[in-house]
Every structure is written in structure tokens, then in C-alpha cells.
Amino acid sequence: MIMAPIVPSPLAPAWLAVPDDPNALGAALWPDTARRDADGEISLGGVPVSTLAERFGTPLYVVDAATVRTQAHALHSAFADAFAPLGQEPTLYYAGKAFLCAQMVRWVRELGLSLDVASGGELALALAAGMPAGQIGLHGNNKSEQELTLALEAGVGTVIVDSDDEIRMLAELARAHGVRQRVRLRVTTGVHASTHDYLATATEDQKFGIALADAPATVARIRAQSSLEFVGMHSHIGSQIFAQEGFAEAIRRLMGVQAVLLQDGPAPELDLGGGFGISYTTADRPRPLAEIAQGIVRALRESADEHGIPVPKVSFEPGRQIIGRAGTTLYRTGVIKDVTVHGEGGQPSGVRRYVAVDGGMSDNPRPELYGADYHAVLASRASGAAPGLVRVVGKHCESGDIVVDADYLPEDVRRDDLLLVAATGAYCHTLSSNYNLLPRRAVVAVEDGRAWTI
Ligand code: PLP
């Protein structure tokens, strides 16, 4: 395709490069099956986006079944390879909070994953969709008696306990049910990992877990309960982590405490949580999973050697790594508005094109909640027009209702185009609302030319 000369917008953020071709579908961002056909229209799982829009309406969440499989296999093999020298293969719990429905539970089962749930609602759905209870881990900082009872009655594999209060309640309930419940203790390591680096803080001022320094005393209280079986610690250091350093530092701290715990009883397992980062924009560069997995294994080995203890049986809880790139959101454009933006001296510093779509913060609140950046392309057609800076916004009654804060779309973007936003599979549908009484949007799966609501 012939492109007009490329001029960076003065309003563009520094990280955003002007694309050579704004029609391009970069492999790291889009589902495996995303293609442009000869006319330039995108299809997903062999289904053209115009067909999806016609059949299911917009906005529409589209989940590419093939990519869910690819991602699960990639995680399995990265961790299986890295952990092979330790003589173990880690257990992978899919973090259901990223996206959950009955179809997702069936995929989780087929793909040999276990499942992490964070409420009685997620647990009920998982059980109803046929997830074996023994492969479920139940999270939550404020689980109710009803939720714990449901877990005990179902025979949930592990409860991740988060407070002394919960330990007492669960122990009593387990005793009353005549069962011995496996539990992990959620601890805060003081390592908070973010995208590119990690910050080591002395204490973690947050609602989850028990400070690592308090773990030995808390584990002693768990072990004192005959209705509870302590299986190990659980640590989740954050989300959208691009490299291994944060995990390695957490492991060094955890293994120091692991050595103390082993003096008084078994602690056979260690759950290192989720948080493996993905690309949301053309600028994101997460390190390859294999490299992260190897870094984790190195840290485990070195710490085990240092303390003269065995490496425990490890598990992880990836969410967005499995479902993030598999999901896209299809929108229809409406109002296009050019706004002149003035600099400090009152002089115009540039023109920002606002492209409004038929959804917004109700189908994806992450830009507003976390300042998350996303990437969009024109999906119903390819265009030879030059790339122009746009802000894609929703239709809600909030000025912060932003779908894509900054990106380049062909300058001839117009009303009634279809736009596709990449990597919306995780934490979009599950965080969605019907704010302003916009309906909650359908989710469809696509595969081999078929599309069905899930
Ligand atoms: N495990 C726990 C305890 C979490 O809180 C989260 C996310 O918040 C995850 C796993 C999944 O994180 P991600 O989707 O970033 O892999």
C-alpha cells in the first residue's frame, strides 16, 4: 500500500512511533488468526468483522479460540522446559478474574490448566461448567462464610487464606464439615513489580496477605488447626510484569522464610502468582516467557542452595497471558471531531482528532482505572491515507471515557467504520458495567469460520 509522507504529531506521546503502515497487524498484539482479506477487511478466526458486526452488533468482544490454545501451550512449554532440570513441571492455574464463562472453563480443562477463582460467583460458575473442584484454588481477602462453605462442600483443592480471621473461620467450618482443607498462606514479600522494573519496599501497605516477617507465626497457627493442612506460601507481586527481576527478588525473600517454615513442618509447595505481561501497544516489549521462566528457576535454585533446602513444588496463576491477546473488541465509529489543543502560551500546539465509538468505559474501564494504553486499527477496510494521531473515546457521560488514548489511524477514518482494539481479552468483560444503561456487550468466540456467543 502507498503511504503519504509520515509526520509525527506534536501531541503524540514520546513512546508512540508513527507506523509505516497503520493497516498493519503486528503479530505480538493480535490474535493468531487476524488477517486482512484482499479487500482490506479484517477477519478473525476466518469470520469477517462486518459479518460479526451484522450478526452480533457492536461493541462486541471477540475471542479467538486458536490463540487461547497457543498461549496456554506456550506457557506450558516455557515452564515445563525451564523446570525440567528441577525434575518438576509447575501447575498452571488460569486466573479466572481475567475472563470467565462456561466456554472458558471448558477450554481451561481441555488445555490441562487448573483454575484460580476469586469469589463464590466465580467458584459456582466453574463448578457448574464442570471444572473438577480439586483443581480449583479459591482466593479473596474477605471470603464470606457462605463462600468458604461452598468451597468446602465442593471439595475445592486449595483455599488461599489471607488473614488470621479467615484461618479461624475456615478451620471451624472445615471441622464442622469433617474435612481437612488444604490451604496456602498469601504473603506480601515487599516486592512490587510493575511493567519494567520493581520497587522493593520495606512494608507493603495493602489489603492482601500477611507480611512475610509474620508468616512463621501465622503458619504455626494454621498448623495448630487439625482441620487445615498447610501446603505452602502464595505470593503475587503484581501485574503486567515484563521481566524476571521482580520474581527473582520475591523468590529470594520467600525462600529465606521457607527455610524457617521447614524447621517446624512440611511446606511442600510455593505459588508465585500471575502477572506475566503482554503487549498492549506497539511500544510494549515483554521479555520472552522462556527467559522469564529460566530466571525464576535460577533464583529458585540459588536460594535453595543458599539455605540448603529443596525447591518446593511450584505453581503459577497467569491470567492475561492466556486470554489477553486472544480477545479484541469491535466498535463502530460515530462522531469524528478535531479539537485544537493550546500550549502554555495559549498558542495552538496541535489538532487532536477525537474518534467516538459506540462503547467505552462500560466495556473497558482499564484506561480510566489504570491509565492503560491500547492499540486500534481500522477493521472494515484498509486505507492508503496517511496515519494521523487520534484519541478513540467512548459515548459515556465522562470526559475520562477513553478507549485508546493515543494512536495513529488512517486520516480518512470516518463515521460507520469498524475499529478493532487489540488485547482486550483480559479484565475488560470482567470489569465491564452497564454505566449510563448501555447494555453489557456480547462475547463471541471465533474458530474456523464459525462464530458463537459464549
Ligand atoms: N493471581 C492473583 C492473586 C491476582 O491477583 C492476579 C491478578 O490480579 C492474577 C493471579 C493474574 O494476574 P495476570 O492476569 O496479570 O496474570
CSV table of C-alpha atoms and ligand atoms in Angstrom, one decimal, residues 95 97-98 116 139 186 208 234 236 238-240 273-276 317-321 426-427, ligand 1:
chain,number,residue,atom,x,y,z
A,95,ALA,CA,-6.7,-16.7,36.8
A,97,LYS,CA,-10.7,-13.0,37.1
A,98,ALA,CA,-9.2,-12.1,33.7
A,116,ASP,CA,-8.0,-19.8,40.3
A,139,HIS,CA,-8.8,-16.5,46.6
A,186,ARG,CA,-0.9,-15.4,51.0
A,208,PHE,CA,-3.9,-8.6,50.7
A,234,HIS,CA,1.4,-17.8,48.0
A,236,HIS,CA,1.5,-12.4,43.8
A,238,GLY,CA,1.8,-7.5,40.6
A,239,SER,CA,0.6,-7.5,37.0
A,240,GLN,CA,1.9,-6.6,33.6
A,273,GLY,CA,1.0,-15.9,41.4
A,274,GLY,CA,0.5,-14.4,37.9
A,275,GLY,CA,1.4,-11.1,36.4
A,276,PHE,CA,3.2,-12.1,33.2
A,317,GLU,CA,-1.6,-18.1,38.2
A,318,PRO,CA,-1.4,-16.5,34.7
A,319,GLY,CA,-4.5,-14.6,33.6
A,320,ARG,CA,-3.9,-12.0,30.8
A,321,GLN,CA,-1.0,-14.1,29.3
A,426,ALA,CA,-8.4,-9.8,29.9
A,427,TYR,CA,-10.0,-7.6,32.5
B,1,PLP,N1,-3.2,-14.2,40.9
B,1,PLP,C1,-3.6,-13.2,41.7
B,1,PLP,C2,-3.6,-13.4,43.2
B,1,PLP,C3,-4.0,-12.0,41.2
B,1,PLP,O1,-4.4,-11.0,42.0
B,1,PLP,C4,-4.0,-11.8,39.8
B,1,PLP,C5,-4.4,-10.6,39.2
B,1,PLP,O2,-4.7,-9.6,39.7
B,1,PLP,C6,-3.5,-12.9,39.0
B,1,PLP,C7,-3.2,-14.1,39.6
B,1,PLP,C8,-3.5,-12.8,37.5
B,1,PLP,O3,-2.7,-11.8,37.0
B,1,PLP,P1,-2.4,-11.6,35.5
B,1,PLP,O4,-3.7,-11.7,34.8
B,1,PLP,O5,-1.7,-10.3,35.4
B,1,PLP,O6,-1.5,-12.8,35.1
